[in-house]
CSV table of C-alpha atoms in Angstrom, one decimal:
chain,number,residue,atom,x,y,z
A,1,MET,CA,-49.0,-19.2,64.4
A,2,HIS,CA,-49.9,-19.9,68.0
A,3,ILE,CA,-53.5,-20.6,68.7
A,4,ASP,CA,-54.9,-20.3,72.2
A,5,TYR,CA,-57.2,-23.4,72.2
A,6,PRO,CA,-59.7,-23.6,75.1
A,7,ALA,CA,-58.1,-25.6,78.0
A,8,PRO,CA,-59.6,-29.0,78.9
A,9,LEU,CA,-62.3,-28.8,81.5
A,10,PRO,CA,-62.9,-31.5,84.1
A,11,HIS,CA,-64.1,-34.7,82.6
A,12,GLY,CA,-64.3,-38.4,83.3
A,13,ARG,CA,-62.6,-41.4,81.8
A,14,ILE,CA,-63.3,-43.1,78.5
A,15,ARG,CA,-66.1,-45.7,79.0
A,16,GLN,CA,-67.2,-48.3,76.6
A,17,LEU,CA,-71.0,-48.5,76.2
A,18,LEU,CA,-71.4,-50.7,73.1
A,19,PRO,CA,-69.1,-52.7,70.9
A,20,ASP,CA,-66.8,-50.1,69.2
A,21,PHE,CA,-68.7,-47.2,70.9
A,22,PHE,CA,-67.2,-45.2,73.8
A,23,VAL,CA,-68.1,-42.0,75.6
A,24,VAL,CA,-66.4,-39.3,77.7
A,25,ARG,CA,-68.5,-37.3,80.1
A,26,GLY,CA,-67.1,-33.7,80.2
A,27,THR,CA,-68.4,-30.4,81.5
A,28,ALA,CA,-69.3,-27.0,80.1
A,29,ARG,CA,-69.3,-23.7,82.1
A,30,VAL,CA,-72.4,-21.8,81.1
A,31,ALA,CA,-71.7,-19.0,83.6
A,32,PRO,CA,-69.6,-18.5,86.7
A,33,GLY,CA,-70.5,-21.4,89.0
A,34,VAL,CA,-73.0,-22.8,86.5
A,35,VAL,CA,-71.7,-26.1,85.1
A,36,VAL,CA,-73.5,-28.7,83.1
A,37,ASN,CA,-72.3,-32.0,81.7
A,38,ARG,CA,-71.6,-32.7,78.1
A,39,ASN,CA,-70.8,-35.9,76.2
A,40,MET,CA,-68.3,-36.8,73.5
A,41,GLY,CA,-69.2,-40.0,71.6
A,42,ILE,CA,-66.4,-42.0,70.1
A,43,VAL,CA,-67.2,-44.4,67.2
A,44,ARG,CA,-64.5,-46.9,66.3
A,45,SER,CA,-64.3,-48.5,62.9
A,46,GLY,CA,-61.2,-50.7,62.6
A,47,ASP,CA,-58.4,-48.5,63.7
A,48,ASP,CA,-60.2,-45.3,62.9
A,49,LEU,CA,-62.0,-43.1,65.4
A,50,LEU,CA,-64.9,-40.7,64.8
A,51,LEU,CA,-65.5,-38.1,67.5
A,52,VAL,CA,-69.0,-36.7,67.9
A,53,ASN,CA,-69.7,-33.5,69.8
A,54,PRO,CA,-66.0,-33.3,70.7
A,55,VAL,CA,-64.7,-32.6,74.2
A,56,ARG,CA,-61.0,-31.7,74.7
A,57,LEU,CA,-59.3,-34.2,77.1
A,58,CYS,CA,-56.4,-33.9,79.5
A,59,PRO,CA,-53.1,-35.3,78.3
A,60,VAL,CA,-53.4,-38.6,80.1
A,61,THR,CA,-56.9,-39.3,78.8
A,62,GLU,CA,-55.9,-38.1,75.3
A,63,GLU,CA,-53.2,-40.8,75.4
A,64,ARG,CA,-56.0,-43.4,76.2
A,65,LEU,CA,-57.9,-42.1,73.3
A,66,CYS,CA,-55.0,-42.6,71.0
A,67,ASP,CA,-54.7,-46.2,72.4
A,68,LEU,CA,-58.2,-46.8,70.9
A,69,GLY,CA,-57.2,-45.8,67.4
A,70,GLN,CA,-56.4,-42.9,65.2
A,71,VAL,CA,-58.7,-39.8,65.3
A,72,ARG,CA,-59.8,-39.5,61.7
A,73,GLN,CA,-63.0,-37.5,61.7
A,74,VAL,CA,-64.8,-35.0,63.9
A,75,VAL,CA,-68.5,-34.2,63.8
A,76,ARG,CA,-70.4,-31.2,65.1
A,77,LEU,CA,-74.1,-31.9,65.5
A,78,GLY,CA,-75.4,-28.6,67.1
A,79,PHE,CA,-75.1,-24.9,66.4
A,80,TYR,CA,-74.0,-23.9,70.0
A,81,HIS,CA,-71.4,-26.7,70.2
A,82,GLY,CA,-67.9,-26.7,68.8
A,83,CYS,CA,-65.5,-24.9,71.1
A,84,ASP,CA,-63.0,-27.9,70.9
A,85,ASP,CA,-63.5,-28.7,67.2
A,86,LEU,CA,-60.5,-26.6,66.1
A,87,TYR,CA,-58.2,-28.3,68.6
A,88,TYR,CA,-59.0,-31.8,67.2
A,89,ARG,CA,-58.8,-30.6,63.6
A,90,ASP,CA,-55.3,-29.3,64.2
A,91,ARG,CA,-54.0,-31.9,66.6
A,92,PHE,CA,-55.0,-34.9,64.5
A,93,ASN,CA,-55.5,-33.3,61.1
A,94,ALA,CA,-59.0,-34.7,61.4
A,95,PHE,CA,-61.7,-34.5,58.7
A,96,PHE,CA,-64.3,-32.1,59.9
A,97,TRP,CA,-68.1,-32.3,59.4
A,98,ARG,CA,-70.8,-29.8,60.3
A,99,GLN,CA,-74.0,-28.4,58.8
A,100,ALA,CA,-74.2,-25.4,56.6
A,101,HIS,CA,-74.4,-22.2,58.8
A,102,SER,CA,-73.5,-24.1,62.0
A,103,ASP,CA,-71.0,-21.4,62.6
A,104,HIS,CA,-71.5,-20.1,66.2
A,105,TYR,CA,-67.8,-21.3,66.4
A,106,PRO,CA,-66.7,-20.3,62.8
A,107,LEU,CA,-63.5,-22.4,62.9
A,108,PRO,CA,-62.6,-24.8,61.6
A,109,PRO,CA,-64.3,-24.6,58.2
A,110,ALA,CA,-66.1,-27.8,57.2
A,111,ASP,CA,-64.3,-30.3,55.0
A,112,GLN,CA,-67.8,-31.8,54.3
A,113,LEU,CA,-71.2,-30.5,55.1
A,114,LEU,CA,-73.7,-32.7,56.9
A,115,SER,CA,-77.0,-33.0,55.1
A,116,ASP,CA,-79.9,-35.4,54.8
A,117,SER,CA,-79.1,-36.3,51.2
A,118,GLY,CA,-75.4,-36.1,51.6
A,119,LYS,CA,-72.5,-38.4,52.6
A,120,CYS,CA,-72.4,-39.9,56.1
A,121,PRO,CA,-69.3,-40.0,58.3
A,122,VAL,CA,-70.2,-43.6,59.3
A,123,SER,CA,-70.4,-46.5,56.9
A,124,GLY,CA,-74.0,-47.8,56.8
A,125,GLY,CA,-75.2,-44.8,58.9
A,126,ARG,CA,-77.4,-41.9,58.1
A,127,VAL,CA,-77.3,-38.1,58.7
A,128,PHE,CA,-80.6,-36.6,59.9
A,129,GLU,CA,-81.3,-32.8,59.8
A,130,PHE,CA,-84.0,-30.9,61.6
A,131,SER,CA,-85.1,-29.1,58.5
A,132,HIS,CA,-87.6,-26.9,60.3
A,133,SER,CA,-85.3,-25.7,63.0
A,134,GLN,CA,-84.1,-22.1,62.7
A,135,VAL,CA,-80.8,-23.0,64.3
A,136,PRO,CA,-78.7,-25.8,62.6
A,137,GLU,CA,-79.2,-29.2,64.4
A,138,ALA,CA,-78.5,-32.7,63.2
A,139,ALA,CA,-78.5,-36.3,64.4
A,140,LEU,CA,-76.3,-39.2,63.4
A,141,LEU,CA,-77.6,-42.8,63.1
A,142,VAL,CA,-74.8,-45.3,63.7
A,143,PRO,CA,-75.6,-49.0,62.8
A,144,GLN,CA,-74.1,-50.3,66.0
A,145,ALA,CA,-75.9,-52.9,68.2
A,146,GLY,CA,-79.2,-52.5,66.4
A,147,GLY,CA,-79.0,-48.8,65.9
A,148,LEU,CA,-77.5,-45.9,67.9
A,149,LEU,CA,-78.8,-42.4,67.6
A,150,LEU,CA,-76.3,-39.6,68.4
A,151,THR,CA,-78.0,-36.2,69.0
A,152,CYS,CA,-77.0,-32.8,70.3
A,153,ASP,CA,-79.4,-30.4,72.0
A,154,SER,CA,-82.7,-31.5,70.6
A,155,LEU,CA,-83.5,-34.9,72.1
A,156,GLN,CA,-81.8,-36.0,75.3
A,157,TYR,CA,-82.1,-38.6,78.1
A,158,TRP,CA,-81.4,-37.6,81.6
A,159,ASN,CA,-81.0,-40.1,84.5
A,160,GLY,CA,-79.7,-37.7,87.1
A,161,TRP,CA,-77.5,-34.6,87.3
A,162,THR,CA,-74.0,-36.1,87.4
A,163,GLY,CA,-71.5,-33.6,86.1
A,164,CYS,CA,-73.7,-30.6,86.9
A,165,SER,CA,-73.0,-28.1,89.6
A,166,TRP,CA,-75.8,-27.2,92.0
A,167,ALA,CA,-76.5,-24.0,90.0
A,168,GLY,CA,-76.2,-25.9,86.7
A,169,LYS,CA,-78.8,-28.5,87.9
A,170,TRP,CA,-81.3,-25.8,88.9
A,171,MET,CA,-80.7,-23.8,85.7
A,172,LEU,CA,-81.6,-26.9,83.7
A,173,ARG,CA,-84.7,-27.6,85.8
A,174,PHE,CA,-85.9,-24.1,85.5
A,175,SER,CA,-85.5,-24.3,81.7
A,176,GLY,CA,-87.7,-27.4,81.7
A,177,VAL,CA,-85.2,-30.2,81.7
A,178,HIS,CA,-86.4,-33.2,83.8
A,179,GLN,CA,-85.3,-36.8,84.2
A,180,GLY,CA,-86.1,-39.2,81.4
A,181,MET,CA,-86.3,-38.9,77.6
A,182,GLN,CA,-87.3,-35.5,76.4
A,183,VAL,CA,-87.5,-33.0,73.5
A,184,VAL,CA,-85.5,-30.3,75.3
A,185,PRO,CA,-87.8,-27.3,75.9
A,186,ALA,CA,-85.1,-24.6,75.7
A,187,TRP,CA,-83.8,-25.9,72.4
A,188,CYS,CA,-87.4,-26.1,71.1
A,189,ARG,CA,-87.9,-22.4,71.9
A,190,ARG,CA,-84.7,-21.4,70.1
A,191,ALA,CA,-85.4,-23.6,67.1
A,192,THR,CA,-89.0,-22.3,66.5
A,193,PRO,CA,-89.5,-19.0,64.7
A,194,GLU,CA,-91.0,-16.3,66.9
A,195,HIS,CA,-94.4,-16.2,65.2
A,196,GLU,CA,-94.9,-20.0,65.3
A,197,ASN,CA,-96.2,-22.4,67.9
A,198,ASN,CA,-93.4,-24.5,69.3
A,199,GLN,CA,-95.8,-27.3,70.2
A,200,ARG,CA,-96.5,-27.8,66.4
A,201,TRP,CA,-93.6,-26.3,64.4
A,202,LEU,CA,-91.0,-29.1,64.9
A,203,ALA,CA,-93.4,-32.0,65.0
A,204,VAL,CA,-92.8,-33.0,61.4
A,205,ASP,CA,-89.1,-33.3,62.0
A,206,PHE,CA,-89.5,-35.5,65.1
A,207,GLU,CA,-92.0,-37.7,63.2
A,208,ARG,CA,-89.3,-38.2,60.6
A,209,LEU,CA,-86.7,-38.9,63.3
A,210,LEU,CA,-88.9,-41.7,64.7
A,211,ASP,CA,-88.7,-43.4,61.3
A,212,LEU,CA,-85.1,-44.1,62.0
A,213,PRO,CA,-84.3,-47.6,63.4
A,214,PHE,CA,-82.5,-47.2,66.8
A,215,PHE,CA,-82.4,-48.8,70.2
A,216,HIS,CA,-79.9,-46.6,71.9
A,217,LEU,CA,-79.3,-42.9,72.2
A,218,LEU,CA,-76.7,-40.4,73.5
A,219,GLY,CA,-77.2,-36.7,73.4
A,220,ALA,CA,-74.5,-34.0,73.9
A,221,HIS,CA,-75.9,-33.6,77.4
A,222,GLY,CA,-77.5,-36.0,79.8
A,223,ASP,CA,-77.0,-39.7,80.0
A,224,PHE,CA,-76.8,-42.8,77.7
A,225,CYS,CA,-80.1,-44.6,77.1
A,226,ALA,CA,-79.7,-48.2,76.2
A,227,ASP,CA,-82.2,-50.6,74.5
A,228,ARG,CA,-85.4,-48.5,75.0
A,229,ALA,CA,-84.4,-45.3,73.4
A,230,HIS,CA,-86.9,-45.5,70.5
A,231,GLU,CA,-89.8,-46.4,72.7
A,232,LEU,CA,-89.0,-43.6,75.1
A,233,ALA,CA,-88.5,-41.1,72.2
A,234,GLU,CA,-91.9,-41.9,70.9
A,235,ARG,CA,-93.5,-41.0,74.2
A,236,ALA,CA,-91.4,-37.9,74.5
A,237,VAL,CA,-92.4,-36.7,71.1
A,238,ALA,CA,-96.1,-37.5,71.7
A,239,SER,CA,-96.0,-35.5,75.0
A,240,SER,CA,-94.2,-32.5,73.4
A,241,PHE,CA,-96.3,-31.9,70.3
A,242,VAL,CA,-100.0,-31.6,70.0
A,243,ASP,CA,-101.8,-34.1,67.8
A,244,THR,CA,-98.8,-36.5,67.8
A,245,PRO,CA,-99.9,-39.9,68.9
A,246,VAL,CA,-97.8,-42.6,70.5
A,247,ARG,CA,-96.8,-45.2,67.9
A,248,HIS,CA,-97.7,-48.8,68.4
């Protein structure tokens, strides 16, 4: 059966950020003329590759990906992501992870569900779920270089607007995105039930997130934050939720 997979969108090269951790900055078309960046994380363990928040690559860059190792696993961390998951599942027969009900893109079905108490795709790592969110959202702690946190739409670091069109940049800014580490306002609004206060509802989840040991962070959008990610995340959480003090 022929499947019409989404074509690759413009993206950059594969870049190494940490030992055995790489990233590709891709793009997503939100609407005509409205383009924002999106990131695919690549975690290498021996000859095996784990793709987080997958972005389909052009043939030349896909060859470079294969030079790094064999794509074994694919992880979806956010409800609204997943347009390229089926391609990687079929192309590489990869083992697919997602949360229960993270089915905005219903295919492929999960080979294993991500859960706080369940198995982790990364040896020595940990799966974190935002248990209060009304849309599925997870994070993945990777024990690389003192701790790397991979997120999707919830917590992001922005150092500029590279990869975004003019309209995409202003859409993000009007939605509340700014430069620096932040709990993303638009995601917060979607994740909070209508009758609840979004300045309080998710605070418990983010307090739990700050219990994780990490120095670095990469979200599905934005930029890579090296070395100071936990410190900056503490400040972002404290400024986003009432009665949440900065930790010392």
